mmCIF file of C-alpha atoms in Angstrom:
data_model
loop_
_atom_site.group_PDB
_atom_site.id
_atom_site.type_symbol
_atom_site.label_atom_id
_atom_site.label_comp_id
_atom_site.label_asym_id
_atom_site.label_seq_id
_atom_site.Cartn_x
_atom_site.Cartn_y
_atom_site.Cartn_z
ATOM 1 C CA LEU A 1 -5.266 -38.249 -34.313
ATOM 2 C CA ASP A 2 -3.013 -35.235 -34.362
ATOM 3 C CA PHE A 3 -1.342 -35.039 -30.953
ATOM 4 C CA GLY A 4 1.129 -32.371 -32.080
ATOM 5 C CA SER A 5 -1.397 -29.592 -32.686
ATOM 6 C CA ASN A 6 -3.351 -30.430 -29.516
ATOM 7 C CA LEU A 7 -0.157 -30.298 -27.438
ATOM 8 C CA LYS A 8 0.866 -27.072 -29.147
ATOM 9 C CA GLN A 9 -2.485 -25.466 -28.326
ATOM 10 C CA ARG A 10 -2.242 -26.563 -24.687
ATOM 11 C CA VAL A 11 1.300 -25.142 -24.353
ATOM 12 C CA ILE A 12 0.194 -21.846 -25.904
ATOM 13 C CA SER A 13 -2.852 -21.727 -23.628
ATOM 14 C CA LEU A 14 -0.774 -22.386 -20.493
ATOM 15 C CA THR A 15 1.860 -19.841 -21.521
ATOM 16 C CA MET A 16 -0.714 -17.137 -22.215
ATOM 17 C CA GLY A 17 -2.388 -17.846 -18.870
ATOM 18 C CA ARG A 18 0.902 -17.415 -17.040
ATOM 19 C CA VAL A 19 1.767 -14.240 -18.949
ATOM 20 C CA SER A 20 -1.690 -12.846 -18.225
ATOM 21 C CA SER A 21 -1.337 -13.698 -14.524
ATOM 22 C CA CYS A 22 2.131 -12.136 -14.411
ATOM 23 C CA CYS A 23 0.863 -8.963 -16.098
ATOM 24 C CA ARG A 24 -2.017 -8.686 -13.640
ATOM 25 C CA GLY A 25 0.395 -9.089 -10.707
ATOM 26 C CA LEU A 26 2.748 -6.487 -12.153
ATOM 27 C CA LEU A 27 -0.127 -4.068 -12.768
ATOM 28 C CA TYR A 28 -1.316 -4.582 -9.171
ATOM 29 C CA GLN A 29 2.157 -3.741 -7.833
ATOM 30 C CA ILE A 30 2.420 -0.665 -10.046
ATOM 31 C CA VAL A 31 -0.981 0.577 -8.845
ATOM 32 C CA CYS A 32 0.041 0.016 -5.192
ATOM 33 C CA LEU A 33 3.309 1.912 -5.678
ATOM 34 C CA GLY A 34 1.485 4.711 -7.498
ATOM 35 C CA LEU A 35 -1.020 5.041 -4.673
ATOM 36 C CA MET A 36 1.814 5.090 -2.139
ATOM 37 C CA ILE A 37 3.210 8.103 -3.976
ATOM 38 C CA VAL A 38 -0.053 9.924 -4.737
ATOM 39 C CA LEU A 39 -1.743 9.444 -1.352
ATOM 40 C CA PRO A 40 0.577 11.690 0.736
ATOM 41 C CA VAL A 41 0.523 14.339 -2.002
ATOM 42 C CA ALA A 42 -3.285 14.317 -2.005
ATOM 43 C CA TRP A 43 -3.298 14.475 1.809
ATOM 44 C CA TRP A 44 -0.991 17.505 1.799
ATOM 45 C CA SER A 45 -3.078 19.263 -0.838
ATOM 46 C CA VAL A 46 -6.262 18.635 1.179
ATOM 47 C CA LEU A 47 -4.609 20.285 4.201
ATOM 48 C CA ASP A 48 -3.861 23.332 2.008
ATOM 49 C CA VAL A 49 -0.855 24.404 4.062
ATOM 50 C CA THR A 50 1.651 26.695 2.373
ATOM 51 C CA THR A 51 3.421 28.227 5.383
ATOM 52 C CA PRO A 52 4.472 26.716 8.723
ATOM 53 C CA SER A 53 2.270 29.177 10.621
ATOM 54 C CA GLN A 54 -0.809 27.667 8.930
ATOM 55 C CA LEU A 55 -0.086 24.338 10.634
ATOM 56 C CA THR A 56 -0.983 25.829 14.002
ATOM 57 C CA GLU A 57 -4.265 27.141 12.607
ATOM 58 C CA LEU A 58 -5.488 23.704 11.450
ATOM 59 C CA ASP A 59 -8.392 21.977 13.147
ATOM 60 C CA THR A 60 -6.776 19.368 15.414
ATOM 61 C CA SER A 61 -9.436 16.709 14.914
ATOM 62 C CA PHE A 62 -9.324 17.071 11.112
ATOM 63 C CA PHE A 63 -5.525 16.905 11.102
ATOM 64 C CA LEU A 64 -5.417 13.819 13.341
ATOM 65 C CA THR A 65 -8.106 12.004 11.379
ATOM 66 C CA THR A 66 -6.669 12.678 7.925
ATOM 67 C CA THR A 67 -3.102 11.967 9.020
ATOM 68 C CA GLY A 68 -4.109 8.714 10.702
ATOM 69 C CA LEU A 69 -6.072 7.549 7.672
ATOM 70 C CA THR A 70 -3.228 8.424 5.317
ATOM 71 C CA VAL A 71 -0.647 6.541 7.389
ATOM 72 C CA ALA A 72 -2.967 3.531 7.831
ATOM 73 C CA LEU A 73 -3.580 3.329 4.081
ATOM 74 C CA GLU A 74 0.145 3.626 3.415
ATOM 75 C CA CYS A 75 0.751 0.695 5.777
ATOM 76 C CA VAL A 76 -1.905 -1.403 4.052
ATOM 77 C CA LEU A 77 -0.350 -0.656 0.667
ATOM 78 C CA TYR A 78 3.124 -1.519 1.996
ATOM 79 C CA LEU A 79 1.870 -4.850 3.319
ATOM 80 C CA GLN A 80 0.329 -5.649 -0.081
ATOM 81 C CA LEU A 81 3.634 -5.287 -1.903
ATOM 82 C CA PRO A 82 5.972 -8.253 -2.178
ATOM 83 C CA LEU A 83 8.916 -5.867 -1.751
ATOM 84 C CA ASP A 84 10.220 -5.524 1.799
ATOM 85 C CA LEU A 85 12.776 -3.322 3.512
ATOM 86 C CA ILE A 86 14.115 -6.477 5.181
ATOM 87 C CA PRO A 87 13.764 -9.642 3.044
ATOM 88 C CA ASP A 88 11.514 -12.267 4.636
ATOM 89 C CA PHE A 89 14.012 -15.094 4.130
ATOM 90 C CA ILE A 90 16.388 -13.650 6.761
ATOM 91 C CA PRO A 91 15.730 -15.638 9.972
ATOM 92 C CA LEU A 92 14.103 -13.864 12.925
ATOM 93 C CA ILE A 93 14.333 -10.306 11.597
ATOM 94 C CA GLY A 94 12.773 -10.991 8.180
ATOM 95 C CA LYS A 95 9.262 -10.317 9.402
ATOM 96 C CA CYS A 96 10.185 -7.302 11.554
ATOM 97 C CA ASP A 97 9.298 -4.760 8.877
ATOM 98 C CA ASP A 98 5.856 -6.329 8.454
ATOM 99 C CA GLY A 99 5.341 -6.276 12.223
ATOM 100 C CA LEU A 100 6.452 -2.647 12.330
ATOM 101 C CA ALA A 101 3.972 -1.796 9.561
ATOM 102 C CA TYR A 102 1.178 -3.463 11.570
ATOM 103 C CA LEU A 103 2.223 -1.531 14.689
ATOM 104 C CA ILE A 104 2.302 1.795 12.830
ATOM 105 C CA MET A 105 -1.093 1.010 11.305
ATOM 106 C CA LEU A 106 -2.517 0.287 14.755
ATOM 107 C CA LEU A 107 -1.106 3.560 16.121
ATOM 108 C CA SER A 108 -2.459 5.512 13.167
ATOM 109 C CA LEU A 109 -5.925 4.026 13.671
ATOM 110 C CA GLY A 110 -5.647 5.173 17.287
ATOM 111 C CA CYS A 111 -4.848 8.629 15.912
ATOM 112 C CA VAL A 112 -8.004 8.463 13.785
ATOM 113 C CA ALA A 113 -10.062 7.445 16.820
ATOM 114 C CA LEU A 114 -8.613 10.341 18.825
ATOM 115 C CA GLY A 115 -9.428 12.767 15.989
ATOM 116 C CA VAL A 116 -13.011 11.504 15.804
ATOM 117 C CA PHE A 117 -13.318 11.729 19.598
ATOM 118 C CA LEU A 118 -12.076 15.335 19.583
ATOM 119 C CA ALA A 119 -14.513 16.230 16.797
ATOM 120 C CA VAL A 120 -17.524 15.085 18.841
#
């Protein structure tokens, strides 16, 4: 019996599994950060506003709905990231940024509902 080669193969297999898992996690975080950057840019380009006077000419229901959806998606992406504005290990206030993100997401979904209600 050759225990050395079997042990070597198991160590290599475990190491590659951990590296693969780490790479997938890193790729997931990079995609989330990329979407957090691209999403507001796409929202602004959909609005097609080049001057401040055009803001007053926008359809209110469309503006409320798209803005609410953009902010809600940004909050979801923020909650998916392990990075926080306030680290979670700080007692009492560590979860405040997550709670604030949930509150902002709830308000933005209310904005979407208002936009849909105005469109009807």
